[in-house]
Amino acid sequence: MIKLTGGLVALCIAAWLIVSIAPYPEIKSLPLYTVSTIFRILIVLVISVAWGVSFGILAATNKVASVILTPFIDLLQSIPILGYFPIVIGFLFAIGPLGIELAVMVLLFTSMAWAIFFGVLGAIRGIPANVAESSRSFGLTGWRYIRHVILPAITPTVVSGANLAWCDGWFFVIAAEWIQYQGSVYTPPSGGLGFLLAKAAYDYKDMSLAVILLAYITFIVVYFNALTWHRLMERASTGTYKPVLRMDLSGVGKLGIAKATNWLHFGRLHWPKSFSIVSQRLRKYTHVERTTAIFLVFLSTVFVLYIVLGHFPTIATISEGLSSPPSEELVKLPILIVFTMGRLFLAYGISLVAAIGMGVLAAEHKRFATVFFPLYDIGQGVPILALFPVISLGLTGFLGNQGLALELTCIIMLVLDMIWYMFLNVVSAVKNIPSEINEVGQLLGFRGLKRITHIVVPSILPAIVTGSILSWGTGWNTIIFAEYLPSTGSAKPVSIPGIGSLLDKAGYEYGNTVVLVLMLGIISVLVLLMEAFVWRRLLRKFEKYHVEV
Amino acid sequence: MSVVEVENVTKTFATDHGKILVLENVSFSVGNDEFICLVGPSGCGKSTLLRIIAGLERADSGRVLFRGQPIEKPTPKITMVFQLFGLLPWKTALENIEVPLEVLGVPKPNRMHIAEEYLRMVGLEGFETTYPHDLSGGMKQRVGIARALALKPDVLLMDEPFSSLDELTAKTLRELVLNIWQNPVLPTNTFIMVSHNVEEAVFMADRVIVMSRRPGRVIGEVHIDLPRPRSSYLRDKEYFRYVDDVVALLEKGETATKDRSPISLTADQSEVSKR
């Protein structure tokens, strides 16, 4: 109760301070905007939970639904969400002001819903065979099975998935409330914190205000995490559930926030499940399922095109799209792909090394854990996309070169985005190494670096691969955003060469749907190729390292 | 009159590498008041057979009759105790027993009363509101037994009910199960148990049915004519002779599978009496 009121009071004081200090007219509406963004995310959260639970149950219990839905949703999820922005927007903007609100909510939905769907799917598939069988033998079928078995089994996952979705929502709200489309900026009529932040950074170029707003947003996210989700999580799984992954993180730090996050992310089911889902999906889909899914994605793309262009794409519209700007850049396509992939690989390499180092230290030494977990807390809590204008503006001032600054910002953003999945995965994997393996290592005399290379790293390789897949997924998303700094009041947009920025130009500046869809297609193909030729193989290869507990 | 009749049951499972024949022409019948034990090497399909009797699986050919009627889906007249207990982790001990009663449409006050009564019978008074997570393995299996009995079934199926418990707990629970079987007040008096522990089977059963390695077939059966209670015979020569008989049949099953020649039941019985 003290925490609750204390937090609210702190929030009010902060809002009042910001309003009274900042000289811009929009800032006066800060309290209203705070409420509107919170409500916006909550509404989408409710919709996401409803969708995720119902479709998750459908996909897990119905064979036909499973064959069609799962790979389809999986593919949608692995294709960068931000890439869809312009397409969705073009359609919804036609409706008017309400359309803009709707567009913002659709965009938020596409970033929030997946975690819940896959969490539900994993939790239902994770119901032990003996529980499912005994329930069947005692006549629990149909609706009764859902009520007595499925719903209680998925509750902890739904709560932690909703928490994740909540954080994702805040992550994307910054992009969703400041939409550039065909050269002009669209913002929701009811305003929002994301809009305010973008305004401060892009229009007023007021660094300090941007940082203050960012801190304000981070506080809201972390505050809700510590209070609401912690309690919900506790209630959802009181004493009834044997945790799949239990970690002893007591004494990690006196920060209440850190403890709440530990509770949320490590104490319960969500993480290991979501990771196992990733590996499952790479292993288990048949060619037929994949082909069906790809076909469905193709169909829906054509459908969207049909709506956006008003008629089926004909050769004429396609060639028209391919001859208008920014299609002249298509000539450089191979080099653009190389640039973008290069950035991703560089950021991935940095994240990988840093995450393994930090993860192993945090998992094995309490002293490091007390440093890294609060760091992780804040790293997860900050909506990284919001950092983009801030870092980029700061670096431009520092380096004096916009292009170079953007290049550096892009890499920093990617690292900040990719590192946490790896870190979390490494920590949980190291903690999960069976004590027998460690004891064998001790008996054989492995110490120091030898122990790391012979015992620790091989044991966590499968986890590193699944962490990498998640990292790359979010990395693709971020790079679409991070190669392109939208135009601000007077200045022209800045971009660094890459397929992400080409997509943005096509969507935001020229509204060239043909080029946009082409870029989306190329990115999707790259994502799928990476899956097929890199991740799937690595996962198969390291599967035998998996230690059965 | 026999309560359960297994007639020429054959079952194959489809796997990635083709079809596997797990049960081949299995037939036997179980009479009223009988305690039957199915023993066989692991993977011989004895658990599958139990699931077919429970109505959880369908036989490819052949059929299973309960009081003359074919079994096609789970029925409250035949209930099952599971090796890994199969309790719902999010329901208390009492609620776990109540759920099947709810399915049968027993009103709330009644089913609570019944559940309490059966929980008391298996010696878990005071653990009504405890969740499975906080119960020991033996206690979980007691809940599993209470849940199965609360429906007042005619037939109780048990799939290796003691194999995930430590020996001391298993010993206590064996006695508990035998007491329940012999209790004239309870309507449940036909027990079919799957086990791979020969001594356990000889200790508990009236009749031990021995199955061969996959594909599972009935090799023979041994009637155990030891008087009950049998705990005083556990060091007896006669007890070990029965154990040897069952083991001999199991070994016979190993060699028989290799040349796939069917063994007639009479041949087995002469083998048994010769010893």
Coordinates of N, CA and C in Angstrom, one line a residue, chain A residues 127-128 130-131 133-140 144 147-150 152-153 238-243 246, chain B residues 51 56 74-75 78-80 82 84-91 99-100 102-103 131 133-134 147-148 151:
Chain A
I127 N 1.4 -29.7 -20.6 CA 0.6 -30.5 -19.6 C 1.1 -31.9 -19.6
P128 N 1.6 -32.4 -18.5 CA 2.2 -33.7 -18.4 C 1.2 -34.8 -19.0
N130 N 0.6 -37.7 -18.1 CA -0.2 -38.5 -17.1 C -1.4 -37.7 -16.6
V131 N -1.3 -36.3 -16.5 CA -2.4 -35.5 -16.1 C -3.5 -35.5 -17.2
E133 N -4.0 -37.7 -19.5 CA -4.6 -39.0 -19.7 C -5.5 -39.4 -18.5
S134 N -5.1 -39.1 -17.3 CA -6.0 -39.4 -16.2 C -7.3 -38.5 -16.2
S135 N -7.1 -37.3 -16.7 CA -8.3 -36.4 -16.8 C -9.3 -37.0 -17.8
R136 N -8.7 -37.5 -18.9 CA -9.6 -38.2 -19.9 C -10.3 -39.4 -19.3
S137 N -9.5 -40.2 -18.6 CA -10.1 -41.4 -18.0 C -11.2 -41.1 -17.0
F138 N -11.1 -40.0 -16.4 CA -12.2 -39.6 -15.5 C -13.3 -38.8 -16.1
G139 N -13.3 -38.8 -17.4 CA -14.4 -38.1 -18.1 C -14.3 -36.6 -18.4
L140 N -13.1 -36.1 -18.1 CA -13.0 -34.6 -18.4 C -12.7 -34.4 -19.9
R144 N -15.2 -29.2 -20.1 CA -14.8 -29.5 -18.8 C -13.3 -29.6 -18.8
R147 N -11.9 -26.2 -18.7 CA -12.1 -25.4 -17.4 C -11.2 -26.0 -16.3
H148 N -11.1 -27.3 -16.2 CA -10.4 -27.9 -15.1 C -8.9 -28.1 -15.4
V149 N -8.6 -28.3 -16.6 CA -7.1 -28.6 -16.9 C -6.5 -27.5 -17.7
I150 N -7.0 -27.1 -18.8 CA -6.3 -26.1 -19.7 C -6.2 -24.8 -19.0
P152 N -6.4 -23.7 -15.8 CA -5.4 -23.5 -14.7 C -4.0 -23.7 -15.2
A153 N -3.8 -24.6 -16.2 CA -2.4 -24.9 -16.6 C -1.8 -23.7 -17.3
T238 N 0.0 -19.7 -6.8 CA 0.3 -19.9 -5.4 C 0.4 -21.4 -5.1
G239 N 1.5 -21.8 -4.8 CA 1.7 -23.1 -4.2 C 1.2 -24.3 -5.0
T240 N 0.6 -24.0 -6.2 CA 0.0 -25.1 -6.9 C 0.8 -25.7 -8.0
Y241 N 1.8 -24.9 -8.4 CA 2.5 -25.3 -9.5 C 4.0 -25.6 -9.2
K242 N 4.5 -26.7 -9.7 CA 5.9 -26.9 -9.5 C 6.6 -26.1 -10.6
P243 N 7.4 -25.2 -10.2 CA 8.1 -24.4 -11.2 C 9.0 -25.2 -12.0
R246 N 13.4 -23.2 -11.4 CA 13.5 -22.5 -10.1 C 14.9 -22.0 -9.9
Chain B
R51 N -4.8 -49.6 -21.0 CA -5.4 -48.4 -21.5 C -6.6 -48.8 -22.4
L56 N -9.2 -45.8 -23.0 CA -8.4 -44.7 -23.4 C -7.9 -44.9 -24.8
P74 N -14.0 -44.2 -21.9 CA -13.8 -44.4 -20.5 C -15.2 -44.4 -19.8
T75 N -15.4 -45.3 -18.8 CA -16.6 -45.3 -18.1 C -16.3 -45.3 -16.6
I78 N -15.2 -48.5 -14.6 CA -13.8 -49.0 -14.7 C -12.9 -47.8 -14.5
T79 N -12.2 -47.7 -13.4 CA -11.3 -46.5 -13.2 C -9.9 -46.9 -13.1
M80 N -9.0 -46.0 -13.0 CA -7.6 -46.3 -13.2 C -6.7 -45.5 -12.2
F82 N -2.8 -44.3 -11.8 CA -1.7 -44.1 -12.7 C -0.3 -44.2 -12.0
L84 N 2.3 -42.3 -12.6 CA 2.8 -40.9 -12.2 C 1.6 -40.1 -11.6
F85 N 0.7 -40.8 -11.1 CA -0.4 -40.3 -10.2 C -1.5 -39.6 -11.1
G86 N -1.1 -38.7 -12.0 CA -2.1 -38.0 -12.9 C -3.0 -37.1 -12.1
L87 N -2.5 -36.5 -11.0 CA -3.3 -35.5 -10.2 C -3.2 -34.1 -10.9
L88 N -4.3 -33.3 -10.8 CA -4.2 -32.0 -11.3 C -3.4 -31.1 -10.3
P89 N -2.3 -30.5 -10.7 CA -1.5 -29.8 -9.7 C -2.1 -28.6 -9.1
W90 N -3.2 -28.1 -9.8 CA -3.8 -26.8 -9.4 C -5.1 -27.1 -8.5
K91 N -5.3 -28.4 -8.2 CA -6.4 -28.7 -7.3 C -5.9 -29.4 -6.0
V99 N -13.4 -33.8 -8.6 CA -13.6 -33.5 -10.1 C -14.4 -34.6 -10.8
P100 N -13.9 -35.9 -10.7 CA -14.7 -36.9 -11.5 C -16.1 -37.0 -11.0
E102 N -17.9 -34.6 -10.0 CA -18.6 -33.5 -10.6 C -19.0 -33.8 -12.0
V103 N -18.1 -34.5 -12.7 CA -18.4 -34.9 -14.1 C -19.7 -35.8 -14.1
Y131 N -2.0 -29.1 -1.7 CA -1.9 -29.3 -3.1 C -0.9 -30.5 -3.4
H133 N 1.7 -30.7 -5.1 CA 3.1 -30.3 -5.0 C 3.7 -30.5 -3.6
D134 N 2.8 -30.4 -2.6 CA 3.3 -30.5 -1.2 C 3.1 -31.9 -0.6
R147 N -9.3 -41.2 -5.5 CA -10.0 -40.7 -6.6 C -10.7 -41.8 -7.4
A148 N -9.9 -42.8 -7.7 CA -10.4 -43.9 -8.5 C -11.5 -44.7 -7.8
L151 N -15.6 -43.2 -7.2 CA -16.6 -43.4 -8.2 C -17.3 -44.7 -8.0

